mmCIF file of N, CA and C in Angstrom:
data_model
loop_
_atom_site.group_PDB
_atom_site.id
_atom_site.type_symbol
_atom_site.label_atom_id
_atom_site.label_comp_id
_atom_site.label_asym_id
_atom_site.label_seq_id
_atom_site.Cartn_x
_atom_site.Cartn_y
_atom_site.Cartn_z
ATOM 1 N N UNK A 1 188.730 -22.072 -85.083
ATOM 2 C CA UNK A 1 189.528 -20.890 -85.317
ATOM 3 C C UNK A 1 191.010 -21.266 -85.222
ATOM 4 N N UNK A 2 191.759 -20.873 -86.231
ATOM 5 C CA UNK A 2 193.192 -21.172 -86.276
ATOM 6 C C UNK A 2 193.935 -20.084 -85.509
ATOM 7 N N UNK A 3 194.803 -20.532 -84.612
ATOM 8 C CA UNK A 3 195.581 -19.589 -83.814
ATOM 9 C C UNK A 3 196.950 -19.390 -84.436
ATOM 10 N N UNK A 4 197.321 -18.129 -84.556
ATOM 11 C CA UNK A 4 198.637 -17.783 -85.083
ATOM 12 C C UNK A 4 199.615 -17.760 -83.912
ATOM 13 N N UNK A 5 200.673 -18.580 -83.938
ATOM 14 C CA UNK A 5 201.602 -18.634 -82.805
ATOM 15 C C UNK A 5 202.341 -17.314 -82.572
ATOM 16 N N UNK A 6 202.588 -16.554 -83.626
ATOM 17 C CA UNK A 6 203.283 -15.270 -83.469
ATOM 18 C C UNK A 6 202.380 -14.285 -82.723
ATOM 19 N N UNK A 7 201.121 -14.246 -83.116
ATOM 20 C CA UNK A 7 200.165 -13.354 -82.460
ATOM 21 C C UNK A 7 199.981 -13.755 -80.998
ATOM 22 N N UNK A 8 199.900 -15.042 -80.746
ATOM 23 C CA UNK A 8 199.729 -15.517 -79.369
ATOM 24 C C UNK A 8 200.930 -15.132 -78.510
ATOM 25 N N UNK A 9 202.122 -15.287 -79.065
ATOM 26 C CA UNK A 9 203.333 -14.924 -78.321
ATOM 27 C C UNK A 9 203.364 -13.415 -78.057
ATOM 28 N N UNK A 10 202.968 -12.622 -79.049
ATOM 29 C CA UNK A 10 202.925 -11.172 -78.878
ATOM 30 C C UNK A 10 201.949 -10.796 -77.767
ATOM 31 N N UNK A 11 200.819 -11.481 -77.721
ATOM 32 C CA UNK A 11 199.840 -11.218 -76.661
ATOM 33 C C UNK A 11 200.433 -11.530 -75.289
ATOM 34 N N UNK A 12 201.197 -12.622 -75.190
ATOM 35 C CA UNK A 12 201.829 -12.985 -73.926
ATOM 36 C C UNK A 12 202.837 -11.926 -73.486
ATOM 37 N N UNK A 13 203.646 -11.453 -74.442
ATOM 38 C CA UNK A 13 204.660 -10.442 -74.134
ATOM 39 C C UNK A 13 203.991 -9.154 -73.672
ATOM 40 N N UNK A 14 202.951 -8.729 -74.380
ATOM 41 C CA UNK A 14 202.237 -7.512 -73.996
ATOM 42 C C UNK A 14 201.586 -7.656 -72.621
ATOM 43 N N UNK A 15 201.019 -8.818 -72.359
ATOM 44 C CA UNK A 15 200.407 -9.053 -71.046
ATOM 45 C C UNK A 15 201.471 -8.999 -69.953
ATOM 46 N N UNK A 16 202.638 -9.583 -70.217
ATOM 47 C CA UNK A 16 203.722 -9.558 -69.229
ATOM 48 C C UNK A 16 204.200 -8.124 -69.016
ATOM 49 N N UNK A 17 204.284 -7.351 -70.089
ATOM 50 C CA UNK A 17 204.717 -5.955 -69.966
ATOM 51 C C UNK A 17 203.691 -5.149 -69.168
ATOM 52 N N UNK A 18 202.404 -5.418 -69.390
ATOM 53 C CA UNK A 18 201.349 -4.699 -68.680
ATOM 54 C C UNK A 18 201.444 -4.955 -67.172
ATOM 55 N N UNK A 19 201.838 -6.150 -66.814
ATOM 56 C CA UNK A 19 201.937 -6.506 -65.400
ATOM 57 C C UNK A 19 203.326 -6.256 -64.806
ATOM 58 N N UNK A 20 204.245 -5.777 -65.624
ATOM 59 C CA UNK A 20 205.627 -5.557 -65.190
ATOM 60 C C UNK A 20 205.700 -4.388 -64.213
ATOM 61 N N UNK A 21 206.328 -4.583 -63.031
ATOM 62 C CA UNK A 21 206.426 -3.492 -62.059
ATOM 63 C C UNK A 21 207.278 -2.327 -62.574
ATOM 64 N N UNK A 22 208.162 -2.577 -63.523
ATOM 65 C CA UNK A 22 209.044 -1.524 -64.036
ATOM 66 C C UNK A 22 208.465 -0.836 -65.276
ATOM 67 N N UNK A 23 207.192 -1.106 -65.580
ATOM 68 C CA UNK A 23 206.585 -0.564 -66.794
ATOM 69 C C UNK A 23 206.658 0.965 -66.838
ATOM 70 N N UNK A 24 206.370 1.625 -65.741
ATOM 71 C CA UNK A 24 206.405 3.089 -65.729
ATOM 72 C C UNK A 24 207.801 3.613 -66.021
ATOM 73 N N UNK A 25 208.815 2.962 -65.445
ATOM 74 C CA UNK A 25 210.189 3.382 -65.696
ATOM 75 C C UNK A 25 210.579 3.143 -67.151
ATOM 76 N N UNK A 26 210.145 2.012 -67.721
ATOM 77 C CA UNK A 26 210.442 1.723 -69.123
ATOM 78 C C UNK A 26 209.753 2.720 -70.044
ATOM 79 N N UNK A 27 208.520 3.057 -69.745
ATOM 80 C CA UNK A 27 207.786 4.037 -70.547
ATOM 81 C C UNK A 27 208.448 5.403 -70.457
ATOM 82 N N UNK A 28 208.850 5.776 -69.252
ATOM 83 C CA UNK A 28 209.521 7.062 -69.065
ATOM 84 C C UNK A 28 210.846 7.095 -69.814
ATOM 85 N N UNK A 29 211.588 5.974 -69.801
ATOM 86 C CA UNK A 29 212.847 5.903 -70.516
ATOM 87 C C UNK A 29 212.611 6.020 -72.021
ATOM 88 N N UNK A 30 211.583 5.356 -72.529
ATOM 89 C CA UNK A 30 211.259 5.441 -73.956
ATOM 90 C C UNK A 30 210.889 6.875 -74.321
ATOM 91 N N UNK A 31 210.103 7.536 -73.478
ATOM 92 C CA UNK A 31 209.756 8.937 -73.719
ATOM 93 C C UNK A 31 211.010 9.803 -73.775
ATOM 94 N N UNK A 32 211.941 9.568 -72.868
ATOM 95 C CA UNK A 32 213.181 10.342 -72.843
ATOM 96 C C UNK A 32 214.009 10.114 -74.099
ATOM 97 N N UNK A 33 214.102 8.873 -74.527
ATOM 98 C CA UNK A 33 214.885 8.554 -75.724
ATOM 99 C C UNK A 33 214.267 9.212 -76.959
ATOM 100 N N UNK A 34 212.963 9.102 -77.101
ATOM 101 C CA UNK A 34 212.279 9.726 -78.243
ATOM 102 C C UNK A 34 212.469 11.233 -78.206
ATOM 103 N N UNK A 35 212.336 11.835 -77.028
ATOM 104 C CA UNK A 35 212.512 13.284 -76.889
ATOM 105 C C UNK A 35 213.932 13.703 -77.221
ATOM 106 N N UNK A 36 214.926 12.914 -76.780
ATOM 107 C CA UNK A 36 216.322 13.219 -77.107
ATOM 108 C C UNK A 36 216.552 13.167 -78.608
ATOM 109 N N UNK A 37 215.990 12.162 -79.258
ATOM 110 C CA UNK A 37 216.141 12.040 -80.707
ATOM 111 C C UNK A 37 215.505 13.225 -81.429
ATOM 112 N N UNK A 38 214.308 13.627 -81.000
ATOM 113 C CA UNK A 38 213.643 14.771 -81.628
ATOM 114 C C UNK A 38 214.422 16.065 -81.397
ATOM 115 N N UNK A 39 214.891 16.276 -80.179
ATOM 116 C CA UNK A 39 215.666 17.481 -79.889
ATOM 117 C C UNK A 39 216.977 17.480 -80.682
ATOM 118 N N UNK A 40 217.618 16.330 -80.777
ATOM 119 C CA UNK A 40 218.855 16.233 -81.550
ATOM 120 C C UNK A 40 218.624 16.473 -83.030
ATOM 121 N N UNK A 41 217.554 15.915 -83.565
ATOM 122 C CA UNK A 41 217.211 16.129 -84.965
ATOM 123 C C UNK A 41 216.914 17.604 -85.215
ATOM 124 N N UNK A 42 216.188 18.225 -84.316
ATOM 125 C CA UNK A 42 215.878 19.651 -84.456
ATOM 126 C C UNK A 42 217.151 20.486 -84.421
ATOM 127 N N UNK A 43 218.083 20.131 -83.551
ATOM 128 C CA UNK A 43 219.366 20.832 -83.496
ATOM 129 C C UNK A 43 220.134 20.693 -84.789
ATOM 130 N N UNK A 44 220.086 19.520 -85.366
ATOM 131 C CA UNK A 44 220.756 19.279 -86.645
ATOM 132 C C UNK A 44 220.111 20.111 -87.748
ATOM 133 N N UNK A 45 218.780 20.170 -87.763
ATOM 134 C CA UNK A 45 218.070 20.970 -88.767
ATOM 135 C C UNK A 45 218.433 22.442 -88.598
ATOM 136 N N UNK A 46 218.382 22.933 -87.369
ATOM 137 C CA UNK A 46 218.684 24.334 -87.103
ATOM 138 C C UNK A 46 220.112 24.659 -87.529
ATOM 139 N N UNK A 47 221.055 23.788 -87.217
ATOM 140 C CA UNK A 47 222.450 24.000 -87.606
ATOM 141 C C UNK A 47 222.655 23.935 -89.100
ATOM 142 N N UNK A 48 221.977 23.017 -89.747
ATOM 143 C CA UNK A 48 222.071 22.875 -91.203
ATOM 144 C C UNK A 48 221.542 24.121 -91.896
ATOM 145 N N UNK A 49 220.423 24.629 -91.423
ATOM 146 C CA UNK A 49 219.844 25.840 -92.009
ATOM 147 C C UNK A 49 220.805 26.999 -91.835
ATOM 148 N N UNK A 50 221.363 27.115 -90.646
ATOM 149 C CA UNK A 50 222.270 28.215 -90.329
ATOM 150 C C UNK A 50 223.520 28.160 -91.199
ATOM 151 N N UNK A 51 224.107 26.990 -91.359
ATOM 152 C CA UNK A 51 225.375 26.863 -92.068
ATOM 153 C C UNK A 51 225.222 26.769 -93.587
ATOM 154 N N UNK A 52 224.258 25.999 -94.065
ATOM 155 C CA UNK A 52 224.177 25.703 -95.497
ATOM 156 C C UNK A 52 223.229 26.604 -96.267
ATOM 157 N N UNK A 53 222.050 26.814 -95.718
ATOM 158 C CA UNK A 53 221.013 27.489 -96.483
ATOM 159 C C UNK A 53 221.068 29.010 -96.373
ATOM 160 N N UNK A 54 221.295 29.512 -95.173
ATOM 161 C CA UNK A 54 221.178 30.950 -94.977
ATOM 162 C C UNK A 54 222.403 31.492 -94.267
ATOM 163 N N UNK A 55 223.380 31.894 -95.032
ATOM 164 C CA UNK A 55 224.593 32.455 -94.439
ATOM 165 C C UNK A 55 224.358 33.878 -93.920
ATOM 166 N N UNK A 56 223.176 34.426 -94.189
ATOM 167 C CA UNK A 56 222.835 35.759 -93.709
ATOM 168 C C UNK A 56 222.182 35.736 -92.328
ATOM 169 N N UNK A 57 221.975 34.554 -91.762
ATOM 170 C CA UNK A 57 221.345 34.454 -90.444
ATOM 171 C C UNK A 57 222.179 35.217 -89.420
ATOM 172 N N UNK A 58 221.472 35.912 -88.524
ATOM 173 C CA UNK A 58 222.147 36.765 -87.550
ATOM 174 C C UNK A 58 221.298 36.881 -86.297
ATOM 175 N N UNK A 59 221.926 37.254 -85.203
ATOM 176 C CA UNK A 59 221.173 37.497 -83.977
ATOM 177 C C UNK A 59 220.486 38.858 -84.027
ATOM 178 N N UNK A 60 220.929 39.707 -84.934
ATOM 179 C CA UNK A 60 220.349 41.035 -85.111
ATOM 180 C C UNK A 60 219.383 40.980 -86.295
ATOM 181 N N UNK A 61 218.211 41.554 -86.135
ATOM 182 C CA UNK A 61 217.252 41.595 -87.237
ATOM 183 C C UNK A 61 217.692 42.699 -88.190
ATOM 184 N N UNK A 62 218.187 42.273 -89.357
ATOM 185 C CA UNK A 62 218.675 43.226 -90.351
ATOM 186 C C UNK A 62 218.681 42.576 -91.729
ATOM 187 N N UNK A 63 218.703 43.404 -92.755
ATOM 188 C CA UNK A 63 218.855 42.935 -94.122
ATOM 189 C C UNK A 63 220.190 43.474 -94.618
ATOM 190 N N UNK A 64 221.025 42.577 -95.124
ATOM 191 C CA UNK A 64 222.334 42.995 -95.604
ATOM 192 C C UNK A 64 222.270 43.367 -97.076
ATOM 193 N N UNK A 65 223.231 44.126 -97.515
ATOM 194 C CA UNK A 65 223.300 44.566 -98.901
ATOM 195 C C UNK A 65 223.367 43.340 -99.829
ATOM 196 N N UNK A 66 222.538 43.350 -100.849
ATOM 197 C CA UNK A 66 222.462 42.283 -101.855
ATOM 198 C C UNK A 66 222.046 40.922 -101.275
ATOM 199 N N UNK A 67 221.359 40.925 -100.155
ATOM 200 C CA UNK A 67 220.869 39.674 -99.554
ATOM 201 C C UNK A 67 219.711 39.129 -100.390
ATOM 202 N N UNK A 68 219.792 37.854 -100.796
ATOM 203 C CA UNK A 68 218.681 37.271 -101.560
ATOM 204 C C UNK A 68 217.639 36.652 -100.622
ATOM 205 N N UNK A 69 216.473 36.385 -101.167
ATOM 206 C CA UNK A 69 215.459 35.623 -100.442
ATOM 207 C C UNK A 69 215.820 34.151 -100.618
ATOM 208 N N UNK A 70 215.963 33.419 -99.510
ATOM 209 C CA UNK A 70 216.301 31.997 -99.559
ATOM 210 C C UNK A 70 214.998 31.215 -99.727
ATOM 211 N N UNK A 71 214.946 30.383 -100.769
ATOM 212 C CA UNK A 71 213.713 29.634 -101.058
ATOM 213 C C UNK A 71 213.944 28.131 -101.163
ATOM 214 N N UNK A 72 215.150 27.683 -100.860
ATOM 215 C CA UNK A 72 215.488 26.265 -101.007
ATOM 216 C C UNK A 72 215.562 25.578 -99.655
ATOM 217 N N UNK A 73 215.681 24.251 -99.703
ATOM 218 C CA UNK A 73 215.797 23.469 -98.468
ATOM 219 C C UNK A 73 214.562 23.643 -97.611
ATOM 220 N N UNK A 74 214.745 23.761 -96.301
ATOM 221 C CA UNK A 74 213.581 23.900 -95.407
ATOM 222 C C UNK A 74 212.826 25.214 -95.615
ATOM 223 N N UNK A 75 213.471 26.200 -96.248
ATOM 224 C CA UNK A 75 212.787 27.462 -96.547
ATOM 225 C C UNK A 75 211.697 27.278 -97.596
ATOM 226 N N UNK A 76 211.677 26.142 -98.264
ATOM 227 C CA UNK A 76 210.606 25.836 -99.205
ATOM 228 C C UNK A 76 209.371 25.284 -98.489
ATOM 229 N N UNK A 77 209.491 25.049 -97.173
ATOM 230 C CA UNK A 77 208.375 24.502 -96.382
ATOM 231 C C UNK A 77 207.821 25.554 -95.432
ATOM 232 N N UNK A 78 208.706 26.190 -94.677
ATOM 233 C CA UNK A 78 208.310 27.271 -93.761
ATOM 234 C C UNK A 78 209.270 28.441 -93.946
ATOM 235 N N UNK A 79 208.815 29.632 -93.585
ATOM 236 C CA UNK A 79 209.639 30.826 -93.795
ATOM 237 C C UNK A 79 210.736 30.990 -92.740
ATOM 238 N N UNK A 80 210.585 30.350 -91.598
ATOM 239 C CA UNK A 80 211.572 30.504 -90.515
ATOM 240 C C UNK A 80 211.965 29.135 -89.937
ATOM 241 N N UNK A 81 212.637 28.296 -90.727
ATOM 242 C CA UNK A 81 212.959 26.943 -90.247
ATOM 243 C C UNK A 81 213.928 26.906 -89.072
ATOM 244 N N UNK A 82 214.785 27.909 -88.931
ATOM 245 C CA UNK A 82 215.683 27.916 -87.771
ATOM 246 C C UNK A 82 214.877 28.048 -86.486
ATOM 247 N N UNK A 83 213.857 28.883 -86.513
ATOM 248 C CA UNK A 83 213.011 29.037 -85.334
ATOM 249 C C UNK A 83 212.194 27.770 -85.078
ATOM 250 N N UNK A 84 211.832 27.080 -86.144
ATOM 251 C CA UNK A 84 211.124 25.803 -85.972
ATOM 252 C C UNK A 84 212.018 24.819 -85.227
ATOM 253 N N UNK A 85 213.285 24.731 -85.641
ATOM 254 C CA UNK A 85 214.233 23.855 -84.959
ATOM 255 C C UNK A 85 214.431 24.247 -83.505
ATOM 256 N N UNK A 86 214.571 25.536 -83.257
ATOM 257 C CA UNK A 86 214.746 26.008 -81.876
ATOM 258 C C UNK A 86 213.521 25.705 -81.021
ATOM 259 N N UNK A 87 212.340 25.862 -81.597
ATOM 260 C CA UNK A 87 211.111 25.572 -80.861
ATOM 261 C C UNK A 87 211.052 24.103 -80.456
ATOM 262 N N UNK A 88 211.399 23.223 -81.385
ATOM 263 C CA UNK A 88 211.402 21.784 -81.075
ATOM 264 C C UNK A 88 212.428 21.480 -79.981
ATOM 265 N N UNK A 89 213.591 22.079 -80.086
ATOM 266 C CA UNK A 89 214.619 21.879 -79.056
ATOM 267 C C UNK A 89 214.100 22.331 -77.693
ATOM 268 N N UNK A 90 213.512 23.520 -77.642
ATOM 269 C CA UNK A 90 213.015 24.055 -76.368
ATOM 270 C C UNK A 90 211.896 23.206 -75.776
ATOM 271 N N UNK A 91 211.058 22.621 -76.614
ATOM 272 C CA UNK A 91 209.934 21.848 -76.096
ATOM 273 C C UNK A 91 210.308 20.416 -75.722
ATOM 274 N N UNK A 92 211.278 19.818 -76.430
ATOM 275 C CA UNK A 92 211.577 18.406 -76.185
ATOM 276 C C UNK A 92 212.778 18.162 -75.278
ATOM 277 N N UNK A 93 213.645 19.140 -75.085
ATOM 278 C CA UNK A 93 214.779 18.936 -74.180
ATOM 279 C C UNK A 93 214.324 18.669 -72.742
ATOM 280 N N UNK A 94 213.366 19.429 -72.200
ATOM 281 C CA UNK A 94 212.905 19.101 -70.839
ATOM 282 C C UNK A 94 212.329 17.689 -70.736
ATOM 283 N N UNK A 95 211.631 17.265 -71.771
ATOM 284 C CA UNK A 95 211.091 15.898 -71.761
ATOM 285 C C UNK A 95 212.216 14.875 -71.788
ATOM 286 N N UNK A 96 213.237 15.151 -72.606
ATOM 287 C CA UNK A 96 214.373 14.229 -72.690
ATOM 288 C C UNK A 96 215.092 14.112 -71.353
ATOM 289 N N UNK A 97 215.112 15.199 -70.621
ATOM 290 C CA UNK A 97 215.788 15.206 -69.320
ATOM 291 C C UNK A 97 214.868 14.784 -68.179
ATOM 292 N N UNK A 98 213.596 14.555 -68.499
ATOM 293 C CA UNK A 98 212.638 14.159 -67.473
ATOM 294 C C UNK A 98 212.261 15.289 -66.539
ATOM 295 N N UNK A 99 212.458 16.519 -66.985
ATOM 296 C CA UNK A 99 212.165 17.690 -66.156
ATOM 297 C C UNK A 99 210.871 18.335 -66.647
ATOM 298 N N UNK A 100 209.767 17.828 -66.166
ATOM 299 C CA UNK A 100 208.468 18.315 -66.631
ATOM 300 C C UNK A 100 208.188 19.737 -66.151
ATOM 301 N N UNK A 101 208.753 20.145 -65.042
ATOM 302 C CA UNK A 101 208.592 21.518 -64.578
ATOM 303 C C UNK A 101 209.246 22.499 -65.546
ATOM 304 N N UNK A 102 210.309 22.084 -66.185
ATOM 305 C CA UNK A 102 210.999 22.965 -67.131
ATOM 306 C C UNK A 102 210.145 23.257 -68.364
ATOM 307 N N UNK A 103 209.136 22.423 -68.603
ATOM 308 C CA UNK A 103 208.236 22.678 -69.731
ATOM 309 C C UNK A 103 207.519 24.015 -69.591
ATOM 310 N N UNK A 104 207.281 24.435 -68.361
ATOM 311 C CA UNK A 104 206.636 25.730 -68.128
ATOM 312 C C UNK A 104 207.466 26.831 -68.788
ATOM 313 N N UNK A 105 208.773 26.782 -68.577
ATOM 314 C CA UNK A 105 209.656 27.791 -69.163
ATOM 315 C C UNK A 105 209.791 27.599 -70.667
ATOM 316 N N UNK A 106 209.710 26.359 -71.126
ATOM 317 C CA UNK A 106 209.764 26.097 -72.559
ATOM 318 C C UNK A 106 208.567 26.713 -73.269
ATOM 319 N N UNK A 107 207.402 26.620 -72.655
ATOM 320 C CA UNK A 107 206.214 27.191 -73.275
ATOM 321 C C UNK A 107 206.282 28.722 -73.302
ATOM 322 N N UNK A 108 207.045 29.326 -72.406
ATOM 323 C CA UNK A 108 207.239 30.768 -72.445
ATOM 324 C C UNK A 108 208.043 31.193 -73.676
ATOM 325 N N UNK A 109 208.777 30.265 -74.243
ATOM 326 C CA UNK A 109 209.553 30.546 -75.451
ATOM 327 C C UNK A 109 208.640 30.785 -76.656
ATOM 328 N N UNK A 110 207.465 30.180 -76.653
ATOM 329 C CA UNK A 110 206.554 30.283 -77.802
ATOM 330 C C UNK A 110 206.150 31.735 -78.078
ATOM 331 N N UNK A 111 205.618 32.486 -77.110
ATOM 332 C CA UNK A 111 205.273 33.877 -77.428
ATOM 333 C C UNK A 111 206.503 34.724 -77.773
ATOM 334 N N UNK A 112 207.635 34.400 -77.180
ATOM 335 C CA UNK A 112 208.860 35.130 -77.482
ATOM 336 C C UNK A 112 209.246 34.948 -78.940
ATOM 337 N N UNK A 113 209.189 33.722 -79.414
ATOM 338 C CA UNK A 113 209.577 33.458 -80.799
ATOM 339 C C UNK A 113 208.554 34.035 -81.780
ATOM 340 N N UNK A 114 207.285 34.028 -81.406
ATOM 341 C CA UNK A 114 206.252 34.631 -82.264
ATOM 342 C C UNK A 114 206.490 36.131 -82.379
ATOM 343 N N UNK A 115 206.800 36.783 -81.260
ATOM 344 C CA UNK A 115 207.109 38.216 -81.276
ATOM 345 C C UNK A 115 208.303 38.490 -82.182
ATOM 346 N N UNK A 116 209.338 37.676 -82.054
ATOM 347 C CA UNK A 116 210.554 37.855 -82.857
ATOM 348 C C UNK A 116 210.256 37.679 -84.343
ATOM 349 N N UNK A 117 209.489 36.662 -84.695
ATOM 350 C CA UNK A 117 209.151 36.423 -86.106
ATOM 351 C C UNK A 117 208.366 37.601 -86.670
ATOM 352 N N UNK A 118 207.425 38.116 -85.915
ATOM 353 C CA UNK A 118 206.629 39.255 -86.407
ATOM 354 C C UNK A 118 207.500 40.484 -86.639
ATOM 355 N N UNK A 119 208.397 40.771 -85.716
ATOM 356 C CA UNK A 119 209.307 41.910 -85.896
ATOM 357 C C UNK A 119 210.218 41.694 -87.105
ATOM 358 N N UNK A 120 210.730 40.489 -87.236
ATOM 359 C CA UNK A 120 211.617 40.170 -88.350
ATOM 360 C C UNK A 120 210.874 40.299 -89.680
ATOM 361 N N UNK A 121 209.647 39.798 -89.726
ATOM 362 C CA UNK A 121 208.889 39.866 -90.979
ATOM 363 C C UNK A 121 208.514 41.302 -91.341
ATOM 364 N N UNK A 122 208.251 42.140 -90.347
ATOM 365 C CA UNK A 122 208.003 43.561 -90.644
ATOM 366 C C UNK A 122 209.172 44.135 -91.433
ATOM 367 N N UNK A 123 210.385 43.851 -90.966
ATOM 368 C CA UNK A 123 211.586 44.346 -91.636
ATOM 369 C C UNK A 123 211.779 43.685 -93.003
ATOM 370 N N UNK A 124 211.575 42.367 -93.082
ATOM 371 C CA UNK A 124 211.793 41.662 -94.340
ATOM 372 C C UNK A 124 210.813 42.127 -95.429
ATOM 373 N N UNK A 125 209.552 42.306 -95.068
ATOM 374 C CA UNK A 125 208.575 42.802 -96.041
ATOM 375 C C UNK A 125 208.958 44.199 -96.529
ATOM 376 N N UNK A 126 209.470 44.997 -95.622
ATOM 377 C CA UNK A 126 209.814 46.378 -95.961
ATOM 378 C C UNK A 126 211.130 46.492 -96.735
ATOM 379 N N UNK A 127 212.160 45.730 -96.330
ATOM 380 C CA UNK A 127 213.515 45.983 -96.836
ATOM 381 C C UNK A 127 214.117 44.904 -97.729
ATOM 382 N N UNK A 128 213.497 43.732 -97.824
ATOM 383 C CA UNK A 128 214.090 42.656 -98.626
ATOM 384 C C UNK A 128 213.274 42.454 -99.902
ATOM 385 N N UNK A 129 213.811 42.880 -101.039
ATOM 386 C CA UNK A 129 213.084 42.723 -102.299
ATOM 387 C C UNK A 129 212.775 41.244 -102.578
ATOM 388 N N UNK A 130 211.532 40.968 -102.929
ATOM 389 C CA UNK A 130 211.107 39.611 -103.243
ATOM 390 C C UNK A 130 210.515 38.847 -102.077
ATOM 391 N N UNK A 131 210.626 39.392 -100.865
ATOM 392 C CA UNK A 131 210.119 38.654 -99.705
ATOM 393 C C UNK A 131 208.602 38.549 -99.716
ATOM 394 N N UNK A 132 207.915 39.582 -100.159
ATOM 395 C CA UNK A 132 206.448 39.545 -100.208
ATOM 396 C C UNK A 132 205.979 38.444 -101.169
ATOM 397 N N UNK A 133 206.648 38.324 -102.321
ATOM 398 C CA UNK A 133 206.300 37.256 -103.271
ATOM 399 C C UNK A 133 206.555 35.877 -102.662
ATOM 400 N N UNK A 134 207.685 35.741 -101.966
ATOM 401 C CA UNK A 134 208.023 34.485 -101.286
ATOM 402 C C UNK A 134 206.970 34.143 -100.237
ATOM 403 N N UNK A 135 206.535 35.151 -99.472
ATOM 404 C CA UNK A 135 205.535 34.928 -98.425
ATOM 405 C C UNK A 135 204.178 34.539 -99.017
ATOM 406 N N UNK A 136 203.902 34.991 -100.232
ATOM 407 C CA UNK A 136 202.659 34.585 -100.894
ATOM 408 C C UNK A 136 202.703 33.126 -101.323
ATOM 409 N N UNK A 137 203.885 32.628 -101.614
ATOM 410 C CA UNK A 137 204.043 31.223 -102.026
ATOM 411 C C UNK A 137 204.155 30.316 -100.799
ATOM 412 N N UNK A 138 205.016 30.678 -99.860
ATOM 413 C CA UNK A 138 205.232 29.899 -98.636
ATOM 414 C C UNK A 138 204.378 30.533 -97.541
ATOM 415 N N UNK A 139 203.233 29.949 -97.287
ATOM 416 C CA UNK A 139 202.231 30.551 -96.395
ATOM 417 C C UNK A 139 202.576 30.440 -94.914
ATOM 418 N N UNK A 140 203.318 29.409 -94.536
ATOM 419 C CA UNK A 140 203.505 29.123 -93.107
ATOM 420 C C UNK A 140 204.840 29.651 -92.617
ATOM 421 N N UNK A 141 204.802 30.297 -91.474
ATOM 422 C CA UNK A 141 205.993 30.903 -90.897
ATOM 423 C C UNK A 141 206.827 29.911 -90.093
ATOM 424 N N UNK A 142 206.151 29.122 -89.264
ATOM 425 C CA UNK A 142 206.864 28.319 -88.258
ATOM 426 C C UNK A 142 206.540 26.835 -88.336
ATOM 427 N N UNK A 143 205.264 26.509 -88.425
ATOM 428 C CA UNK A 143 204.824 25.112 -88.423
ATOM 429 C C UNK A 143 203.936 24.890 -89.640
ATOM 430 N N UNK A 144 204.305 23.940 -90.512
ATOM 431 C CA UNK A 144 203.499 23.704 -91.712
ATOM 432 C C UNK A 144 202.030 23.407 -91.370
ATOM 433 N N UNK A 145 201.141 24.044 -92.100
ATOM 434 C CA UNK A 145 199.692 23.884 -91.978
ATOM 435 C C UNK A 145 199.128 24.398 -90.657
ATOM 436 N N UNK A 146 199.938 25.113 -89.862
ATOM 437 C CA UNK A 146 199.463 25.666 -88.590
ATOM 438 C C UNK A 146 199.646 27.189 -88.592
ATOM 439 N N UNK A 147 200.902 27.659 -88.658
ATOM 440 C CA UNK A 147 201.177 29.103 -88.632
ATOM 441 C C UNK A 147 202.484 29.425 -89.306
#
């Protein structure tokens, strides 16, 4: 059997990492870095949607005069991409900070955002012309292929 020196070296490195006393700290640091990147990316998506795609976004659930249905950008994937970004931020920020207890409060955000989306959609179906057609095309509200 021919031994590949690259594979053998990789096996040695992995074995050394497995026996490394700082392995847990390194794994935790990697988890934090990945979580920070995901939370930052979600913040960028949420900000981009707010600034570029939907200038009608508001803290108040309302339909403004002559407001169009936005169907471009992330709105072509889910109906509420800003909430998707906020959900990712809420779930991954505690992980990035290493505060696993804070995840309890992050998970409380999920029913809150679902309630908000349902109330918002009641109004949009009723008062925004074309929203029902858009909802028939874009099936998912928050997470593609889930809900």
